[in-house]
GROMACS .gro file of C-alpha atoms in nm:
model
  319
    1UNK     CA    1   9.403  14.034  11.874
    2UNK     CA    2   9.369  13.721  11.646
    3UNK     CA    3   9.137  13.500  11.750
    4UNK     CA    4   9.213  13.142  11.837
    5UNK     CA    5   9.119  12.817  11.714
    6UNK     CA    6   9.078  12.495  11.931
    7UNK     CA    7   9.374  12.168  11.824
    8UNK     CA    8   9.273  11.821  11.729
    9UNK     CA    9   9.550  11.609  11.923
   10UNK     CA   10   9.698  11.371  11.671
   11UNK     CA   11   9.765  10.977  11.744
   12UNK     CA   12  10.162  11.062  11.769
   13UNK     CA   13  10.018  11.364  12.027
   14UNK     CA   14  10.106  11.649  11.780
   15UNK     CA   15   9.825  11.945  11.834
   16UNK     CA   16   9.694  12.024  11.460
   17UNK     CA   17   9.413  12.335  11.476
   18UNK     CA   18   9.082  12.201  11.374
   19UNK     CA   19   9.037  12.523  11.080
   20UNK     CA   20   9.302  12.555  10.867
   21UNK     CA   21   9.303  12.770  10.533
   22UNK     CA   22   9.318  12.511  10.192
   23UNK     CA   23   9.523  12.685   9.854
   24UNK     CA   24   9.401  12.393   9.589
   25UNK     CA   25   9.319  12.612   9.316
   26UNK     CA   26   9.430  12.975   9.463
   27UNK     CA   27   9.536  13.188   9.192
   28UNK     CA   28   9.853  13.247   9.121
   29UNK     CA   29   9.978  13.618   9.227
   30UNK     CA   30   9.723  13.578   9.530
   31UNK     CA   31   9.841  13.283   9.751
   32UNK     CA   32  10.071  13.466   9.945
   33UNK     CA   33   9.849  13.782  10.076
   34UNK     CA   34   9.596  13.559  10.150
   35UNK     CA   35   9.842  13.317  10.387
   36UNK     CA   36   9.930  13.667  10.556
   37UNK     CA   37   9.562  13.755  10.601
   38UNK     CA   38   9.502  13.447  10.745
   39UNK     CA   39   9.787  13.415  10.968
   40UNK     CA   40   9.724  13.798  11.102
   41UNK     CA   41   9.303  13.680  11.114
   42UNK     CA   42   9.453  13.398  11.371
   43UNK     CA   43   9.486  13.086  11.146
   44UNK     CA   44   9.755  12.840  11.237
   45UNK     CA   45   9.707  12.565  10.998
   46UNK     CA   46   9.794  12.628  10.628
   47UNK     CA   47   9.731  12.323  10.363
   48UNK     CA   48   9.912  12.311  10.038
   49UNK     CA   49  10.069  12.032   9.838
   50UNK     CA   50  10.335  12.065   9.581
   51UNK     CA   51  10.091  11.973   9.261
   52UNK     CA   52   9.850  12.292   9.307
   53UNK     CA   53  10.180  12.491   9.195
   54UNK     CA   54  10.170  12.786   9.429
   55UNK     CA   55  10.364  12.635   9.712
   56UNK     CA   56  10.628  12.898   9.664
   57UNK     CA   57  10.349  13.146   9.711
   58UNK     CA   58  10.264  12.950  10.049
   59UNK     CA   59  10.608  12.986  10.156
   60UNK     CA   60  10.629  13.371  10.084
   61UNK     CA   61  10.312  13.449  10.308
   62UNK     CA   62  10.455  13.216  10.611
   63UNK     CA   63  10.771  13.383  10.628
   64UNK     CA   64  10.671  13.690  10.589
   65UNK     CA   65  10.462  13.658  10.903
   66UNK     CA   66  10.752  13.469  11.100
   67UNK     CA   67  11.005  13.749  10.978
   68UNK     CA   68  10.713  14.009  11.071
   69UNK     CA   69  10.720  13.861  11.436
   70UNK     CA   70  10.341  13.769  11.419
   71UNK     CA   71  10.406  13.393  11.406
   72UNK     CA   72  10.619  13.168  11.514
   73UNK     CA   73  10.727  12.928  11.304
   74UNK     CA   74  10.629  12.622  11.561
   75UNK     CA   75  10.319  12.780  11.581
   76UNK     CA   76  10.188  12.719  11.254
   77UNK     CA   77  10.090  12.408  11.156
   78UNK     CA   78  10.203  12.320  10.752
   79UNK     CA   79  10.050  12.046  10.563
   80UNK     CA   80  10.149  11.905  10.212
   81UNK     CA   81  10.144  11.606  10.010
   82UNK     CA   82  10.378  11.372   9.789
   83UNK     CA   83  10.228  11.423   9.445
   84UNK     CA   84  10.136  11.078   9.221
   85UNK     CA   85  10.450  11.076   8.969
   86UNK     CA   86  10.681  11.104   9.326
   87UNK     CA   87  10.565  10.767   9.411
   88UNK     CA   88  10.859  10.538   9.368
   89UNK     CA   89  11.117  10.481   9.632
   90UNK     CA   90  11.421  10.636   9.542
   91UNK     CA   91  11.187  10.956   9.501
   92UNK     CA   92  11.000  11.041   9.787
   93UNK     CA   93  11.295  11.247  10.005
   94UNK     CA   94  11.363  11.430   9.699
   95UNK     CA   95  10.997  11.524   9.644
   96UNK     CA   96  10.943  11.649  10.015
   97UNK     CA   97  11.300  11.856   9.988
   98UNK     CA   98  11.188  12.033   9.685
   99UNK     CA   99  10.832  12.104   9.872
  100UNK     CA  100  11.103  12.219  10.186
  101UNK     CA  101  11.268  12.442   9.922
  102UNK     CA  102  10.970  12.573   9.733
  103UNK     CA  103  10.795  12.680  10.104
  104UNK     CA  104  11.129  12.802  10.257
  105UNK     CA  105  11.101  12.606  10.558
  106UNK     CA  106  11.342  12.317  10.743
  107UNK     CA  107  11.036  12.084  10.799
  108UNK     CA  108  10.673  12.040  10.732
  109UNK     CA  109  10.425  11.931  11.024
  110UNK     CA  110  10.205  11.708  10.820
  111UNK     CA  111  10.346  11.496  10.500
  112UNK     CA  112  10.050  11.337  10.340
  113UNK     CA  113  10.019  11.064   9.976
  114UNK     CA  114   9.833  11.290   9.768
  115UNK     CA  115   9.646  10.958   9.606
  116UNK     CA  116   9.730  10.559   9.625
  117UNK     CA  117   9.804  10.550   9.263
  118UNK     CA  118  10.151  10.617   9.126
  119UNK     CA  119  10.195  10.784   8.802
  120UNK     CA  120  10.449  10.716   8.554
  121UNK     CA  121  10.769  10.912   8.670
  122UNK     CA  122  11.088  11.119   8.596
  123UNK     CA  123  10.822  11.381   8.336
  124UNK     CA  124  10.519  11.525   8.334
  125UNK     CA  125  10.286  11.576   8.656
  126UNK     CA  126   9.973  11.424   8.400
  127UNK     CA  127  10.186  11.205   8.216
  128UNK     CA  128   9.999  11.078   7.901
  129UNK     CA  129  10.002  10.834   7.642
  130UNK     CA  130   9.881  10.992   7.273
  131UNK     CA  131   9.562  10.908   7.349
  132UNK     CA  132   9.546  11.131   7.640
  133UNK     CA  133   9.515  10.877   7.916
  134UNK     CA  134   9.699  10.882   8.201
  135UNK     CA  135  10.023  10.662   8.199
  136UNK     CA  136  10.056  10.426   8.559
  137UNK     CA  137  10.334  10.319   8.731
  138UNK     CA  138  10.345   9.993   8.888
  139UNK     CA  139  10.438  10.118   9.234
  140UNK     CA  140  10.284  10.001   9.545
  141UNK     CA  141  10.198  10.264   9.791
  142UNK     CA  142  10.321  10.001  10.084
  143UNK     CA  143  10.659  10.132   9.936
  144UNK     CA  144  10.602  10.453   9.941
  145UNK     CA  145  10.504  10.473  10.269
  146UNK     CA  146  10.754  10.282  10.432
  147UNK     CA  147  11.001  10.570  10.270
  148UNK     CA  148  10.743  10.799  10.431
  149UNK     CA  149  10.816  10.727  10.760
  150UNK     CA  150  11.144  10.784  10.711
  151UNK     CA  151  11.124  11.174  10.681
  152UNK     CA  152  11.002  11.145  10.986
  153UNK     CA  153  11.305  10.991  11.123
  154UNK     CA  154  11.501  11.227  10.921
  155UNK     CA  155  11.304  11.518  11.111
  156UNK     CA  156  11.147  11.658  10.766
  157UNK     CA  157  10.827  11.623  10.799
  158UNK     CA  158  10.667  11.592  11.224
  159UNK     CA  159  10.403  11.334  11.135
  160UNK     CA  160  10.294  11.105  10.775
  161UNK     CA  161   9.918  11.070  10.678
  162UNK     CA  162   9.752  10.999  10.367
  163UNK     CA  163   9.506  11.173  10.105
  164UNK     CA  164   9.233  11.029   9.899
  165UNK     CA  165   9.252  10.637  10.037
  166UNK     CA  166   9.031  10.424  10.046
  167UNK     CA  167   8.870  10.224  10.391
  168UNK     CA  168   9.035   9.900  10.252
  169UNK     CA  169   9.365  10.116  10.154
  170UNK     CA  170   9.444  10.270  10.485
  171UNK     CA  171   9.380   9.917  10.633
  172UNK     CA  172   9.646   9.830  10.417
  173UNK     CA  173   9.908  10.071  10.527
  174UNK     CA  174   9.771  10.074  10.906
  175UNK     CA  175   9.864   9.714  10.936
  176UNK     CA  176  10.190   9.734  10.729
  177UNK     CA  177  10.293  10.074  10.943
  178UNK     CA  178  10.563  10.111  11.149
  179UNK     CA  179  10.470  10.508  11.191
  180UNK     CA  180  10.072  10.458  11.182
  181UNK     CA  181   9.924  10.731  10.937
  182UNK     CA  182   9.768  11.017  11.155
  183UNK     CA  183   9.568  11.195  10.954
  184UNK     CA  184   9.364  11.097  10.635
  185UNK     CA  185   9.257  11.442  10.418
  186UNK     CA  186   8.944  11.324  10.222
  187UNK     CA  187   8.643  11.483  10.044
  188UNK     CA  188   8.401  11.560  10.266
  189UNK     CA  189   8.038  11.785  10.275
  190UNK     CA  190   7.731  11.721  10.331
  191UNK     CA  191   7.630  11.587   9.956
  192UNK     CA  192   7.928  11.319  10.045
  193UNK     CA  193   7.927  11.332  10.421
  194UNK     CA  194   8.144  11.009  10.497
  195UNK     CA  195   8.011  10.895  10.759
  196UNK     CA  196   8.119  10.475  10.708
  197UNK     CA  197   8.516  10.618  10.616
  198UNK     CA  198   8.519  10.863  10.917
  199UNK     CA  199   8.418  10.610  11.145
  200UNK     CA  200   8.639  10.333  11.060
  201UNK     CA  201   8.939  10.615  11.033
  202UNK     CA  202   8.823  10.719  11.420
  203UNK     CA  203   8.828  10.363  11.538
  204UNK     CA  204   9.203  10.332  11.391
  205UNK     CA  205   9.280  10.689  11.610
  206UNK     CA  206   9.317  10.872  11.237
  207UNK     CA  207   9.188  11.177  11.197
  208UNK     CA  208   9.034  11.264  10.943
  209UNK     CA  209   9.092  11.595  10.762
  210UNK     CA  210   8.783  11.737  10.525
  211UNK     CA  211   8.873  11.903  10.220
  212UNK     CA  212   8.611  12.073   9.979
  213UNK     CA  213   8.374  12.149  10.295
  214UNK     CA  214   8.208  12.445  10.114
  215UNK     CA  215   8.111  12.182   9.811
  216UNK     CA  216   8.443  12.297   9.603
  217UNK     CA  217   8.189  12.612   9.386
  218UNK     CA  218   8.491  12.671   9.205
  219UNK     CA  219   8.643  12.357   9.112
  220UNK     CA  220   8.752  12.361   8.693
  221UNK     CA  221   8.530  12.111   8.568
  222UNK     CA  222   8.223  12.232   8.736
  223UNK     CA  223   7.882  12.243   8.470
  224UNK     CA  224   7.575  12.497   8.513
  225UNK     CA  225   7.375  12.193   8.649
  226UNK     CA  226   7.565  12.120   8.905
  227UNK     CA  227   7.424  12.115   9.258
  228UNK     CA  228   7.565  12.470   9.470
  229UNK     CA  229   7.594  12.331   9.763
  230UNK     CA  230   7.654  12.725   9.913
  231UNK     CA  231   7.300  12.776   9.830
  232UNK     CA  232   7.137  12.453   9.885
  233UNK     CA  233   6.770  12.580  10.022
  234UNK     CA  234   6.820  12.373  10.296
  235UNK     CA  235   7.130  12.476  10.392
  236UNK     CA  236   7.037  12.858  10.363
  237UNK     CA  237   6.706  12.718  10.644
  238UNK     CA  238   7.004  12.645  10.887
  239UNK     CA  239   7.212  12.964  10.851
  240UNK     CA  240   6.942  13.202  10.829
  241UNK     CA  241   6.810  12.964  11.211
  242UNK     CA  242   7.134  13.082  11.343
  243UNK     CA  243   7.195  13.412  11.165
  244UNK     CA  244   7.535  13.268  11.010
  245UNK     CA  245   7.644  13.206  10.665
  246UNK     CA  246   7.590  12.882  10.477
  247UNK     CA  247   7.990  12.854  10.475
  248UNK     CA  248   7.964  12.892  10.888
  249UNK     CA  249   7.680  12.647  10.909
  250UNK     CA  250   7.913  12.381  10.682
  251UNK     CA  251   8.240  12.442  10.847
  252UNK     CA  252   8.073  12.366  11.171
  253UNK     CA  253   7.923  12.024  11.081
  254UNK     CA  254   8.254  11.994  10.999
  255UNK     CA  255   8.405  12.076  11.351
  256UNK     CA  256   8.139  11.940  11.569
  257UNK     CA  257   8.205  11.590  11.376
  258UNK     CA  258   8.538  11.624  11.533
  259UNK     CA  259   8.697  11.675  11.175
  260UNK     CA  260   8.960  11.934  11.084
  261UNK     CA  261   8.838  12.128  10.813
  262UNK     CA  262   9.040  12.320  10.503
  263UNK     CA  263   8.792  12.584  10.376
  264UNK     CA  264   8.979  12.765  10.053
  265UNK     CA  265   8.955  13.153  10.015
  266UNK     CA  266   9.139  13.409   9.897
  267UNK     CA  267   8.921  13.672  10.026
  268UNK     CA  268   8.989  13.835  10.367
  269UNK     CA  269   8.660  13.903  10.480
  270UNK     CA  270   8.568  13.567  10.387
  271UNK     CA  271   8.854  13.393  10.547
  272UNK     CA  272   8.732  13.589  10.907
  273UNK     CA  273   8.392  13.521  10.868
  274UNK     CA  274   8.469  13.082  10.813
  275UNK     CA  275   8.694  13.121  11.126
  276UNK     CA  276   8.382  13.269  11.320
  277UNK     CA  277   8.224  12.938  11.408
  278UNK     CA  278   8.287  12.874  11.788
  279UNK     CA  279   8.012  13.101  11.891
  280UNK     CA  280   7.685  12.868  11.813
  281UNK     CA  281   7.615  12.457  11.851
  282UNK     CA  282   7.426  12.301  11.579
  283UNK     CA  283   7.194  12.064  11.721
  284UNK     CA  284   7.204  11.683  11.703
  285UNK     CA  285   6.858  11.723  11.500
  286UNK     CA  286   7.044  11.979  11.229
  287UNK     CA  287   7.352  11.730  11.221
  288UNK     CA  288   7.103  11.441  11.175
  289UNK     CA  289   6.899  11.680  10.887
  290UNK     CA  290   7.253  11.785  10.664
  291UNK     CA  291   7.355  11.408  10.748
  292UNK     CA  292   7.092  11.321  10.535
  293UNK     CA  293   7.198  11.512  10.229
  294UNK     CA  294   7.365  11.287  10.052
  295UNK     CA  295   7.355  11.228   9.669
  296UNK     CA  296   7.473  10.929   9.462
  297UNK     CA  297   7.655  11.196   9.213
  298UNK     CA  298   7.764  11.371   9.589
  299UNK     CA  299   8.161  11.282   9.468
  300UNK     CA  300   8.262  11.602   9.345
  301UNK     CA  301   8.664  11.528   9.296
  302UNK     CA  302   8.650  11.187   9.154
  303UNK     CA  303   9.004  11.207   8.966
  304UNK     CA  304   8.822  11.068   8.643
  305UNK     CA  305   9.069  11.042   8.460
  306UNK     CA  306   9.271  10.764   8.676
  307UNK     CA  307   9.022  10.541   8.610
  308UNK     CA  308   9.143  10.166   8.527
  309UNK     CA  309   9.439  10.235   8.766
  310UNK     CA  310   9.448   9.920   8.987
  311UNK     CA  311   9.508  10.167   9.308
  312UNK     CA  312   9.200  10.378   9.215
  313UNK     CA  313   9.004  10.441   9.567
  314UNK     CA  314   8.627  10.556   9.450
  315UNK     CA  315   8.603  10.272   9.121
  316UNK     CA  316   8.521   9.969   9.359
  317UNK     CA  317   8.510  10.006   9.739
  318UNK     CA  318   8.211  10.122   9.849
  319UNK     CA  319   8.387  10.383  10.113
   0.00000   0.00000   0.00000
């Protein structure tokens, strides 16, 4: 029997399970098993968006299970996300019917804008000038997601959120939205624990959705030096307290925040062990202690090379 995992209930009352298994930067040729491990382990909620370039993978592992009879397809809960160069108007439906194609599926449950800044369109995902920087389009995300609420009326997509925004950003679209967002996916772990964002998303009814909860180990541009946050000594003090992993003891910060949380794995026995997390309560002294972790270079998915764009949420804002 798979186990179960407890549902966030969204602002438009959709039920969206609080562990959910991420695919940024699953290999290719291993996507799909490890969608049908998860799905036969008892996740519900699988995250993908169309730039990570294995959504057709995604698609293979969810219908499998739905042909299998293990699933049914309103019982898993699909996220992805309108990439950068996708930005402009005319664009959008397009973008989330090729993601519709690509996964095999009539409709997504969760439609999110990767990142406020538009990209230069109609060619390359990194479009660049010849001296490699990246090349901007001058659409306005306002735009965007007024043609985002609009798969929802087209019944593509169950409910529109964004990715990557910024506190004075989502304020922007919140006030602007006829479909408020419901869900904002952003960085989050204990190095960059965003506490000042999640609050002000909570007090808007957004939830917020953590991605990179394990400290993203294997992310490309990742140096030696680099803090581990898997084996941060002080982390390992928590989960050997509890007799749990450090991934457990992370995940679970997550959840008791009231976050969803995205954990990425290809491996099975890794993917059952971050869904074993309802068992044990981390204290409000613990929660205070990892709260506490934070570190000024804490950003670990800055999108660098965006800098200079005018939408750019981490250059400025403070949160």
């Amino acid at each position: 029997m798979a186990s179960k995992v407890p549902n966030v209930v969204l602002n438009n009352g959709k039920n969206m399970p609080i562990i959910g298994l991420g695919t940024w930067g699953s290999p290719t040729g291993e996507v799909a098993q490890a969608v049908k491990d998860a799905l036969d382990i008892g996740y519900r909620h699988i995250d993908c968006a169309f730039v990570y370039g294995n959504e057709p993978e995604v698609g293979e592992g969810i219908n499998a299970k739905i042909n299998e009879g293990i699933v049914k397809r309103d019982e898993v809960f699909v996220t992805s996300k309108l990439w950068n160069t996708f930005h402009r108007p005319d664009l959008v439906e397009g973008a989330l019917k090729t993601t519709l194609k690509n996964l095999n599926l009539s409709y997504i449950d969760l439609y999110l804008i990767h990142w406020p800044m538009a990209y230069k369109e109609d060619g390359e995902l990194f479009p660049k000038d010849d001296k490699d920087q990246v090349l901007y389009s001058d659409v306005d995300y306002l735009d965007t997601w007024r043609e985002m609420e609009k798969l929802v009326d087209a019944g593509l997509t169950k409910t529109v959120g964004l990715s990557n925004f910024n506190a004075r950003q989502v304020d922007r679209v919140y006030e602007a939205a006829r479909i408020k967002p419901a869900v904002i996916q952003i960085e989050c772990h204990p190095y960059l624990n965003q506490k000042k964002l999640s609050a002000h998303c909570a007090a808007k009814n957004i939830t917020v959705t953590a991605y990179s909860p394990l400290g993203s180990p294997n992310r490309p541009w990742a140096k030696p030096e680099d803090p581990n946050l898997l084996n941060d000594p002080k982390i390992v003090a928590i989960a050997d307290k509890y007799n749990k992993t450090t991934a457990q003891i992370l995940i679970k910060y997550q959840v008791q925040r009231g976050h969803v949380v995205i954990p990425k794995s290809v491996n099975k026995n890794r993917m059952k062990s971050n869904f074993e997390v309802f068992d044990f309560i981390l204290t409000d002294e613990d929660i205070a202690l990892i709260d506490s972790f934070g570190r000024p270079d804490g950003r670990l998915v800055p999108l660098t090379g965006a800098y200079g764009h005018p939408h750019h949420p981490f250059e400025k804002d403070e949160y």
